[in-house]
Short mmCIF file of C-alpha atoms and ligand atoms in Angstrom, two decimals:
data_model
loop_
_atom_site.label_atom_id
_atom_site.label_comp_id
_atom_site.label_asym_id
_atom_site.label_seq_id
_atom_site.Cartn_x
_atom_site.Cartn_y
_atom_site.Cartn_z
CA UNK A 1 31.75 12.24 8.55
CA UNK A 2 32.63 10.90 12.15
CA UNK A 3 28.42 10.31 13.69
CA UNK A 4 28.23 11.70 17.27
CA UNK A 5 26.35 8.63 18.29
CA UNK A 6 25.56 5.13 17.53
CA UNK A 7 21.89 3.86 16.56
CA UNK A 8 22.86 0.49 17.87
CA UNK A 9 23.81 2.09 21.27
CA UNK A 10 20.26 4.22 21.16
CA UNK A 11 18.13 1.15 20.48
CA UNK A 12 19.88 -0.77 23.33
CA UNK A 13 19.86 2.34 25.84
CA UNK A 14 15.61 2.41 25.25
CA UNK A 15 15.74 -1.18 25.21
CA UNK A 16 16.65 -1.11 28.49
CA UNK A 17 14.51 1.47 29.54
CA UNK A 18 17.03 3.88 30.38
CA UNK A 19 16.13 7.63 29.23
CA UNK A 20 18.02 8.87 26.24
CA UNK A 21 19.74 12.52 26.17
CA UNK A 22 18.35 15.43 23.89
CA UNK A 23 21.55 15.45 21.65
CA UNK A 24 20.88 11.39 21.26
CA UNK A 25 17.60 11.91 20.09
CA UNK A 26 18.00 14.88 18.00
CA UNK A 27 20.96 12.80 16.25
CA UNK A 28 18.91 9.56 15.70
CA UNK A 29 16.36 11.74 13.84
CA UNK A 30 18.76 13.58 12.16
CA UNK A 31 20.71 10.46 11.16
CA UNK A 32 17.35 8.92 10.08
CA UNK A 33 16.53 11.53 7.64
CA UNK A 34 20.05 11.75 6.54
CA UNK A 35 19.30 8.05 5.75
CA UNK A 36 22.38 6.85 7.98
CA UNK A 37 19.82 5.49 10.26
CA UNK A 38 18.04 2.32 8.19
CA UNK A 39 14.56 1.77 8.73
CA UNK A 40 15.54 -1.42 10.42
CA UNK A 41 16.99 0.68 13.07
CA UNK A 42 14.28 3.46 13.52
CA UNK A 43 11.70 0.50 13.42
CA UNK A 44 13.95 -1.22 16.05
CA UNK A 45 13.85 1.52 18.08
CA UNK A 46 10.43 2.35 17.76
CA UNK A 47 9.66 -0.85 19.41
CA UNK A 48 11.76 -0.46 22.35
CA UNK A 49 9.72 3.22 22.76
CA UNK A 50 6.17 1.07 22.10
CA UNK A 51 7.31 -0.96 25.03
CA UNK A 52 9.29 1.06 27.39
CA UNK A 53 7.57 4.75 27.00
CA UNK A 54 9.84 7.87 27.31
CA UNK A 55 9.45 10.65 29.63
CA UNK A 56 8.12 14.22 28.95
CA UNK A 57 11.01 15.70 28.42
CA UNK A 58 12.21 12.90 25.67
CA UNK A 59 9.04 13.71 24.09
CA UNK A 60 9.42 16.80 23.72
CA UNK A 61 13.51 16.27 22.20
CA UNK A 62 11.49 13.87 19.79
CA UNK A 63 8.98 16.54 18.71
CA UNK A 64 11.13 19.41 18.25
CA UNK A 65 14.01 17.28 16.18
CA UNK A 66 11.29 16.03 13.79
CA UNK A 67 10.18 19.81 13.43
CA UNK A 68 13.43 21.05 12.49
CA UNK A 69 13.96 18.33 9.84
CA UNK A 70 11.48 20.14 8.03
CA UNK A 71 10.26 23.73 6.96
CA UNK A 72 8.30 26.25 10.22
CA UNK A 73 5.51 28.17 8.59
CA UNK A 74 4.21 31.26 10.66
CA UNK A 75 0.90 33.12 10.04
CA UNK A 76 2.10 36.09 11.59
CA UNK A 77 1.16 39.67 10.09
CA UNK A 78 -2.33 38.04 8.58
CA UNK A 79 -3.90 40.48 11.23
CA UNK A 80 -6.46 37.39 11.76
CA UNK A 81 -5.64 35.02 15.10
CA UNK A 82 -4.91 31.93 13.74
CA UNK A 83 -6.76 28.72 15.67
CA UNK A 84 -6.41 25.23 14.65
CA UNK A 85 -7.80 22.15 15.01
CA UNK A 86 -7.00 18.47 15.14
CA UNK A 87 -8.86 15.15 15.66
CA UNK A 88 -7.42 11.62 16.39
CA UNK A 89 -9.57 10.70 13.61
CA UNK A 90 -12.85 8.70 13.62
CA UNK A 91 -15.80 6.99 11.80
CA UNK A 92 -17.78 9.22 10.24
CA UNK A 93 -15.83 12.38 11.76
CA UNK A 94 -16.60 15.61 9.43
CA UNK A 95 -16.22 17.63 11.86
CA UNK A 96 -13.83 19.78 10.48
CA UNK A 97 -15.94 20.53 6.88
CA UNK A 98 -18.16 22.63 9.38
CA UNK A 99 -16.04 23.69 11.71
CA UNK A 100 -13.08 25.66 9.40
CA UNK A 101 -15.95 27.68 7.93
CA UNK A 102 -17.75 28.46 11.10
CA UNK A 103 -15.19 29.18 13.68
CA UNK A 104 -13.41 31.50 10.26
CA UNK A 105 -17.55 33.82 10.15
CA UNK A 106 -15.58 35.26 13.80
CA UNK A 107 -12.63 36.45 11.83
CA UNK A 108 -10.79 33.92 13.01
CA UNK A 109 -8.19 32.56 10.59
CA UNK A 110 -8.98 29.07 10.43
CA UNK A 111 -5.66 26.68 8.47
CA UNK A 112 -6.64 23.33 8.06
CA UNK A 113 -3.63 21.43 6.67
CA UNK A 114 -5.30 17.57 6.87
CA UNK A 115 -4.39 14.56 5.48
CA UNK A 116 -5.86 11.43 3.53
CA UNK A 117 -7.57 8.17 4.71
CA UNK A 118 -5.90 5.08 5.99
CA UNK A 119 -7.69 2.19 6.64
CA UNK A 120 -11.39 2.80 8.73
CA UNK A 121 -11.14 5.83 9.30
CA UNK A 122 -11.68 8.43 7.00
CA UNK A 123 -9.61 11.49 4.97
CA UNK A 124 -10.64 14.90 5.27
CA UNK A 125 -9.22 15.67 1.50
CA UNK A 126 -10.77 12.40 0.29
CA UNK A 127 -14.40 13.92 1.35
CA UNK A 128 -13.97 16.91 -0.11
CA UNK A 129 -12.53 15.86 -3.56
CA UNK A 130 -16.10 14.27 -4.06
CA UNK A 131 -17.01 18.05 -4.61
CA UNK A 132 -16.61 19.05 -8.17
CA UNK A 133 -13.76 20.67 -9.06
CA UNK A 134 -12.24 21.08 -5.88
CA UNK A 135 -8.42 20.96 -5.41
CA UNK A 136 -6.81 20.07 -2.01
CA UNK A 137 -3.48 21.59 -2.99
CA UNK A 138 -2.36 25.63 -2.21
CA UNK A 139 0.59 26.71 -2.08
CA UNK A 140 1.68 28.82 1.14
CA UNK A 141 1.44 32.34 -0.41
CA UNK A 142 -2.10 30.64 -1.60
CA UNK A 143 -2.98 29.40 1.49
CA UNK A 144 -2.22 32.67 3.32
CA UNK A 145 -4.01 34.66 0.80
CA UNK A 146 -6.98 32.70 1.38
CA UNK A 147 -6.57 32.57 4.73
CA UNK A 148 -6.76 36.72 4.58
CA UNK A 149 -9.62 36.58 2.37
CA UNK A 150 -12.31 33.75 3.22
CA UNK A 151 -10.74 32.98 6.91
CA UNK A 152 -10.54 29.28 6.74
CA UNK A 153 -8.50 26.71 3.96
CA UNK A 154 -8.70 23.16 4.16
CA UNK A 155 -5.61 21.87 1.82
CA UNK A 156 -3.19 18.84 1.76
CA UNK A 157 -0.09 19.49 3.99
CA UNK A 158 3.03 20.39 2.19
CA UNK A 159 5.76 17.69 2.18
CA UNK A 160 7.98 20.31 3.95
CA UNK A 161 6.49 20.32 7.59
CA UNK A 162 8.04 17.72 9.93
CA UNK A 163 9.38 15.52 6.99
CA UNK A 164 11.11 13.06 9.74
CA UNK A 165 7.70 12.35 10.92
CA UNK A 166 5.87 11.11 7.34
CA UNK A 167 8.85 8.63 6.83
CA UNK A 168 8.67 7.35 10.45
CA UNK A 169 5.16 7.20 10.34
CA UNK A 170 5.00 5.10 7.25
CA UNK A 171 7.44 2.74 9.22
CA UNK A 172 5.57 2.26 12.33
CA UNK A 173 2.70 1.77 9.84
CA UNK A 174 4.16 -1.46 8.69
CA UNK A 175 5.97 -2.73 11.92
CA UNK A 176 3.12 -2.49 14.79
CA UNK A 177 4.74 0.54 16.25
CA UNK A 178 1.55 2.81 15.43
CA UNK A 179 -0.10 2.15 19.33
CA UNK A 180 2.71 4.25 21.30
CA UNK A 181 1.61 7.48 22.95
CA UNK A 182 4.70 9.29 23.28
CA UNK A 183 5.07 8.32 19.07
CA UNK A 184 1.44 9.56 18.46
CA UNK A 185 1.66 12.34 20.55
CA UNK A 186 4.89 13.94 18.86
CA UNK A 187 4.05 12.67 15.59
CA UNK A 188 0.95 14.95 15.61
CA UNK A 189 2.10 17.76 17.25
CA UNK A 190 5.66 18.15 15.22
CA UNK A 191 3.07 18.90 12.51
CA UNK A 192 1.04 21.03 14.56
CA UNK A 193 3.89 23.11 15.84
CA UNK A 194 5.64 23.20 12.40
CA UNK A 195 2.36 24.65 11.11
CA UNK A 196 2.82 27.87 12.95
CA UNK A 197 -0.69 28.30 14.62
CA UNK A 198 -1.07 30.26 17.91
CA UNK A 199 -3.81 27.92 19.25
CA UNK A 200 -4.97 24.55 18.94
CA UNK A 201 -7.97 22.33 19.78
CA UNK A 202 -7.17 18.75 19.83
CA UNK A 203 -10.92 16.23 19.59
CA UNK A 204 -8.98 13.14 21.17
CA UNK A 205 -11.38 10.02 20.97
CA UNK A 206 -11.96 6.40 22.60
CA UNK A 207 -14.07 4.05 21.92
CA UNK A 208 -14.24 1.07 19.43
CA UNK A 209 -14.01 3.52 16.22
CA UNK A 210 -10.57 5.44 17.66
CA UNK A 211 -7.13 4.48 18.06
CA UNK A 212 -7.05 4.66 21.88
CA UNK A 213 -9.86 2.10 22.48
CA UNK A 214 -9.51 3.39 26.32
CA UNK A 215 -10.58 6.85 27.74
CA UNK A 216 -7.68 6.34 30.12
CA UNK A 217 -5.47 6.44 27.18
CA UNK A 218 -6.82 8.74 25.16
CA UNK A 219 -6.43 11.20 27.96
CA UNK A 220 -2.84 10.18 28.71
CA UNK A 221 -2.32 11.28 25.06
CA UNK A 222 -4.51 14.19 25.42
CA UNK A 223 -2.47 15.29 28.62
CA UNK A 224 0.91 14.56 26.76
CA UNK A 225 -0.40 16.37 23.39
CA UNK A 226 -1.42 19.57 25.59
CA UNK A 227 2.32 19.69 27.32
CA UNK A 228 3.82 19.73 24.37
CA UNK A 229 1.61 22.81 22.64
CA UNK A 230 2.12 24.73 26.24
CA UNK A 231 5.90 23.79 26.38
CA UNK A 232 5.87 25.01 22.45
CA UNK A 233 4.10 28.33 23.06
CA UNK A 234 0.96 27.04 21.39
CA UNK A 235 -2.10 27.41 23.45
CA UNK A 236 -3.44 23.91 23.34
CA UNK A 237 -6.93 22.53 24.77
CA UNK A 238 -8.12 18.79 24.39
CA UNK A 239 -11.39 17.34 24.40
CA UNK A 240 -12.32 14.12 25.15
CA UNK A 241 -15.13 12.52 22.83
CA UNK A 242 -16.55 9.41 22.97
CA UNK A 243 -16.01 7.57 19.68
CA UNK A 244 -17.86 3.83 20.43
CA UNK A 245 -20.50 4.91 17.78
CA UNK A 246 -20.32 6.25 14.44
CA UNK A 247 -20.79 10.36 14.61
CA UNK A 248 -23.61 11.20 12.56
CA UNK A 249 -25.93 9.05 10.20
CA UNK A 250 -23.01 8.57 7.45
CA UNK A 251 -19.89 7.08 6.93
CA UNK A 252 -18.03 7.73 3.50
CA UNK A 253 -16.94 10.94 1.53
CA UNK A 254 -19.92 12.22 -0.86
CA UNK A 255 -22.57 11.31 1.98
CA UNK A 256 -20.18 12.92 4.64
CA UNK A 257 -20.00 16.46 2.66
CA UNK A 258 -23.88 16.38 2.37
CA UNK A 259 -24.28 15.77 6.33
CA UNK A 260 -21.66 18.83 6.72
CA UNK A 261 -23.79 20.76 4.67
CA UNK A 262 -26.97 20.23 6.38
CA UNK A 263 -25.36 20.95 9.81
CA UNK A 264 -24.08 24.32 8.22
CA UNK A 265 -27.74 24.83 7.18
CA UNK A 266 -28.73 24.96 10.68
CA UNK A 267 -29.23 21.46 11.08
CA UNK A 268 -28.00 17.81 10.39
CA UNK A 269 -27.74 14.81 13.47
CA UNK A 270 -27.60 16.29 16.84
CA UNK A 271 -24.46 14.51 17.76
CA UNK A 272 -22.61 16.74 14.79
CA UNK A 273 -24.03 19.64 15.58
CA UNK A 274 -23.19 19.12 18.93
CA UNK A 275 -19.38 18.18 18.56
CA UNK A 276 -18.84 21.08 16.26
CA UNK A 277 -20.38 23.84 18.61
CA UNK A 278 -18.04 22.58 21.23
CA UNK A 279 -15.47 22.67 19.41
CA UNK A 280 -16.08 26.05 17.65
CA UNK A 281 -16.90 27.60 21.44
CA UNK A 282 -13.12 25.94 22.76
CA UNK A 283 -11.52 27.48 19.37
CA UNK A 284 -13.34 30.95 19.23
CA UNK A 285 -12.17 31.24 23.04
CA UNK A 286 -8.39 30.69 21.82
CA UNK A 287 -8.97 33.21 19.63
CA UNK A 288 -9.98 35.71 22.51
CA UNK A 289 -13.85 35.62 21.89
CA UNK A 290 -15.30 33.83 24.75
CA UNK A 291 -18.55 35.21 24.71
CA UNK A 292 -18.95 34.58 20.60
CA UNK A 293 -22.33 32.36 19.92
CA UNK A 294 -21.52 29.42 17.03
CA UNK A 295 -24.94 28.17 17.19
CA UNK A 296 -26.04 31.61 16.04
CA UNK A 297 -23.99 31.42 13.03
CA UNK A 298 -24.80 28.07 12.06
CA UNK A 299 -28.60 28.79 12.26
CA UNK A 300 -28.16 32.30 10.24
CA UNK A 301 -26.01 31.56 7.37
CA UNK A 302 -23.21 32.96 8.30
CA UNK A 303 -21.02 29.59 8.22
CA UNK A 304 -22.73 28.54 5.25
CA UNK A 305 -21.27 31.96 3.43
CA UNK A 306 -17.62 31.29 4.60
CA UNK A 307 -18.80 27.62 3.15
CA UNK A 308 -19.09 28.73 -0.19
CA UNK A 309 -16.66 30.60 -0.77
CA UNK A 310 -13.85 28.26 0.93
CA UNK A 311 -15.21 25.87 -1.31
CA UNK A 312 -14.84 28.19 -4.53
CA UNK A 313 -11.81 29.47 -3.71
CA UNK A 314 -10.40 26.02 -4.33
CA UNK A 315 -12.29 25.50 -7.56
CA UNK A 316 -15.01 23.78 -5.90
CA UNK A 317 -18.62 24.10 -6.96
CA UNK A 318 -20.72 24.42 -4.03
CA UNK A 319 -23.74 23.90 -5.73
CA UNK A 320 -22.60 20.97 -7.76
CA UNK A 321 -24.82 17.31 -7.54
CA UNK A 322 -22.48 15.22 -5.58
CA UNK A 323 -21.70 11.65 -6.87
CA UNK A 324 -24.48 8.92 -6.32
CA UNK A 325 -23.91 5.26 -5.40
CA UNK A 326 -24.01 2.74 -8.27
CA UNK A 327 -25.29 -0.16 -5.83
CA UNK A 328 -26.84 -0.08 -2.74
CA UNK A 329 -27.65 -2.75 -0.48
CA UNK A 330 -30.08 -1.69 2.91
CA UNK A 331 -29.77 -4.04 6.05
CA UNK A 332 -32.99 -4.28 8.01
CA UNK A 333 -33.55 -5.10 12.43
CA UNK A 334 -33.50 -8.32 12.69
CA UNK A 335 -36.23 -7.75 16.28
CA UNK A 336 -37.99 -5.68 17.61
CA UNK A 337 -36.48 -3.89 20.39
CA UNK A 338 -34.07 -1.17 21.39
CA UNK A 339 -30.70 -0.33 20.03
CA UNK A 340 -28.40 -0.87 22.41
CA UNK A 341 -24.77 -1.10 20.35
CA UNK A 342 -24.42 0.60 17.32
CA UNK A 343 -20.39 -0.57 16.88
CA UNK A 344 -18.43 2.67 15.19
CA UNK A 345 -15.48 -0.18 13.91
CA UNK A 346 -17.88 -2.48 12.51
CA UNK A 347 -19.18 0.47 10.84
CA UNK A 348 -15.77 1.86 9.26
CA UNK A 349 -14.48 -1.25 8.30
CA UNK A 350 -18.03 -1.60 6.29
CA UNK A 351 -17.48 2.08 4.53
CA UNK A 352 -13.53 1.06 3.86
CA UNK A 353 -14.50 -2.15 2.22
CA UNK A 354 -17.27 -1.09 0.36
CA UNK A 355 -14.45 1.07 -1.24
CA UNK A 356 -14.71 5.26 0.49
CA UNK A 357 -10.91 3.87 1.92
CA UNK A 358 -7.80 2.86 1.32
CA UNK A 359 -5.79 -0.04 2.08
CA UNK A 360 -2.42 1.39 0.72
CA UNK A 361 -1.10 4.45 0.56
CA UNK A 362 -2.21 6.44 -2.93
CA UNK A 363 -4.91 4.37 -4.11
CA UNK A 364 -8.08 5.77 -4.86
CA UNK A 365 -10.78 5.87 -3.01
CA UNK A 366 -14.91 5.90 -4.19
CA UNK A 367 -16.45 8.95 -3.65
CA UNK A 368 -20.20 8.10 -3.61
CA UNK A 369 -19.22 4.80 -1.30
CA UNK A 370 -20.30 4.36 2.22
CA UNK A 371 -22.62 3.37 5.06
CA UNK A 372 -25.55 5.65 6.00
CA UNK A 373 -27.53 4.90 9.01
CA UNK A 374 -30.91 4.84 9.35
CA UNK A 375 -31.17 4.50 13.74
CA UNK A 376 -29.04 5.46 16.22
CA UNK A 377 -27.71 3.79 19.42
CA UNK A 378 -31.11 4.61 21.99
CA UNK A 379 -33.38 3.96 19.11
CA UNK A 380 -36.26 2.09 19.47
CA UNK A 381 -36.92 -0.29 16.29
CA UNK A 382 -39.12 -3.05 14.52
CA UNK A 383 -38.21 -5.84 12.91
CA UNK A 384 -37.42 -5.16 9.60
CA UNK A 385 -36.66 -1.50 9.41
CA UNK A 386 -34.04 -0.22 7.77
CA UNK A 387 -31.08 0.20 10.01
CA UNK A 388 -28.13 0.75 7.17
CA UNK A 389 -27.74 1.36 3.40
CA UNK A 390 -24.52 0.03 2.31
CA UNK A 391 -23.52 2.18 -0.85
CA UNK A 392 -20.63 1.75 -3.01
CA UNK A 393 -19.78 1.70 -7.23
CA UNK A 394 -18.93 -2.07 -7.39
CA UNK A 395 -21.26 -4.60 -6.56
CA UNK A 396 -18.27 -6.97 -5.98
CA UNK A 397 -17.69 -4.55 -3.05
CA UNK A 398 -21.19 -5.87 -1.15
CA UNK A 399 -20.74 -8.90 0.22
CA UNK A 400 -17.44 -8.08 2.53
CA UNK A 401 -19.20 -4.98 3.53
CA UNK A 402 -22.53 -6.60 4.41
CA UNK A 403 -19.76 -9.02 6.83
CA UNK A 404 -18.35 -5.69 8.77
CA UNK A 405 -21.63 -4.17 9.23
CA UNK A 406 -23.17 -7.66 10.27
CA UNK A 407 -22.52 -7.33 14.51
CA UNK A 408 -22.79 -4.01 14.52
CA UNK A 409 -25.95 -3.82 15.21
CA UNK A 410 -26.92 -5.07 18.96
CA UNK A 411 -30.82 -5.27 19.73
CA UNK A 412 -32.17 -5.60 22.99
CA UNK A 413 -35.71 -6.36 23.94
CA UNK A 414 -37.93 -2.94 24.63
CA UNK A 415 -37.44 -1.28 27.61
CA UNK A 416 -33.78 -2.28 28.32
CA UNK A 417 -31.99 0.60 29.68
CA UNK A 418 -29.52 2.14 26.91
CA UNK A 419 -26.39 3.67 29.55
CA UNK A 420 -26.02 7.62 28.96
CA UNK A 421 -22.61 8.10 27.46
CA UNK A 422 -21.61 11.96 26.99
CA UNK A 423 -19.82 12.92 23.38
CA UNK A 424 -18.23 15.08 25.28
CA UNK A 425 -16.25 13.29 28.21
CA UNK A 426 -13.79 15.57 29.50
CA UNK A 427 -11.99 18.68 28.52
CA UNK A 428 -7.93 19.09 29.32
CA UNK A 429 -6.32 21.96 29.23
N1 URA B 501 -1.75 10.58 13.27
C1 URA B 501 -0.51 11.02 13.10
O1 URA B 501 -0.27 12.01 12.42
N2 URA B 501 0.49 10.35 13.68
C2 URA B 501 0.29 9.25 14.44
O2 URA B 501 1.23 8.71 14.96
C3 URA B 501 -1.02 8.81 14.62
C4 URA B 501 -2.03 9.50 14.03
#
């Protein structure tokens, strides 16, 4: 077959920052998946986008060719609105355990198609397979069925949606081509998209913990992730959230399901309680109930119903024990003082080492392994109180997590001022 372009001539043309045409781009990813395009080339072109950017319009080529290398799902005719939501990902983010449940108490249809941990930061699927029983895997008539019946599913993505994406993903995993916005931005939202919701709330973080270290950046990508929703037909809204410190008091996969359920109880740390109402309040306003009241639900039991029966309709038993740790190890304040850094990195890296990550793809993770805090950034504290419990199944495990968590931990002498930052920073729409 005689190719319509050449990936040579594509690489060179971004190379030198000249803007690539929308059959060039939907050829290169076409050619990729065909496998005409090596991974040489894709990675060598990844690059040049890394460090020469492409314009809105080239995003949006990008997102819509690695959609249409794949299968589009639609909800339509589940006589539910369908809302969805994504995060940039985070240490110790379980937002989404209550959130799916919650948001679906409205009637809101609620898909959660999420993924697996890489590295610090954390897999939705990997926290909830601590759960007895629980399978992460429904097939779409499955999912849909559920999705009429309980309101919210929280399952692995198919292999189907935005196929183009996973393999170039795994590449720009392994050649330093992961930090590009216009690459993050379509890689998430080809998924998205391909997923068929009508709505979508994006939690895009900063801070130490996040990819996008900058709030600058992370809004660039929230601005360029909301464009290409709108442009899609998807009513999109992005929050900004502040991701220097850890959210919540744990870090891990058992320990993160118990926090969930405490904050579906009607309580758990403020800070989750907090980023899930505002969440719920953006998502239940996609899905054309402004006035709806989350708190409400999560203090009545309400969200905790939807809860229970998400969880058993994936074989789950809600009221199982969940795994313990094996070995713990608690790190005390060194001072007294004030807690002025808490650092949400420091922390991850301690909760991936201690084994509740993974360093490669499809290795398995510990369920009962993590951090759990005992302070939080504003604290004040005494010398030797606890601050953290390092937990994990192999004592082997300790000693490189005690080295994460060591400077995490910044203590300043009573009375230092400890600067306001807002979870919330900004909201884009
Ligand atoms: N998550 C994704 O799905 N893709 C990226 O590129 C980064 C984060």
């Amino acid at each position: 077959m005689t190719e319509a372009f050449d990936a040579v001539d594509l690489i060179v043309a971004k190379r030198e920052r000249r803007t690539l045409p929308t059959d060039g781009i939907r050829w290169l990813v076409d050619a990729f998946t065909r496998g005409v395009v090596a991974d040489e080339q894709m990675a060598a072109w990844a690059m040049a986008v890394l460090l020469n950017g492409m314009d809105r319009r080239e995003i949006r080529d990008l997102t819509l060719a690695m959609i249409d290398s794949g299968e589009r799902m639609t909800f339509e005719g589940l006589g539910r609105p369908t809302v969805d939501k994504h995060s940039t990902g985070g240490v110790g983010d379980k937002i989404t355990l209550p959130l799916a449940p919650l948001v679906a108490s409205f009637g809101i249809a609620v898909p959660q198609l999420s993924g697996r941990g890489l590295g610090h930061t954390g897999g939705t699927l990997d926290k909830l397979e601590s759960i007895a029983g629980w399978r992460p895997d429904l097939d779409p008539a499955a999912l849909r069925a559920q999705l009429a019946d309980v309101g919210a599913a929280i399952c692995a993505a198919g292999g189907d949606l935005a196929p183009a994406d996973k393999r170039l993903y795994a590449l720009r995993d392994t050649t330093g081509t992961v930090e590009s916005i216009p690459l993050i931005a379509s890689s998430i939202m080809s998924k998205k998209i391909a997923e068929g919701t009508a709505a979508l709330v994006l939690d895009v973080k900063f801070g130490s913990g996040a990819f996008m270290r900058e709030s600058a950046m992370a809004e660039e990508l929230a601005r360029t992730m909301v464009a290409l929703g709108t442009d899609a037909g998807v009513t999109t809204v992005a929050l900004l959230t502040d991701m220097s410190v850890p959210l919540g008091l744990t870090s891990g996969n058992a320990i993160e399901v118990e926090e969930s359920v405490e904050v579906l109880a009607g309580g758990g740390p403020a800070d989750v309680r907090e980023l899930t109402l505002a969440l719920a309040a953006e998502m239940l306003a996609l899905g054309g109930l402004p006035d709806a009241d989350p708190a409400a639900a999560l203090d009545d039991g309400r969200a905790m119903d939807v809860w229970r029966r998400m969880i058993r309709a994936q074989g789950g038993d809600p009221d199982a024990a969940l795994p313990v740790a094996r070995e713990r190890h608690t790190v005390v304040a060194e001072a007294d003082g004030v807690l002025l850094e808490q650092d949400a990195m420091a922390v991850g890296v301690a909760a991936w080492r201690l084994g509740a990550g993974r360093a490669r793809q499809g290795e398995a993770v510990q369920h009962a392994a993590g951090v759990r805090l005992h302070a939080k950034r504003g604290d004040v504290v005494r010398a030797g109180q606890p601050l953290a419990t390092l937990l994990t199944d192999d004592p082997g495990r300790l000693p490189r997590g005690l080295e994460a968590i060591a400077g995490a931990h910044v203590i300043a002498p009573a009375g230092t001022p400890v600067p306001e930052r807002p979870l919330v920073a900004a909201r884009i729409a």
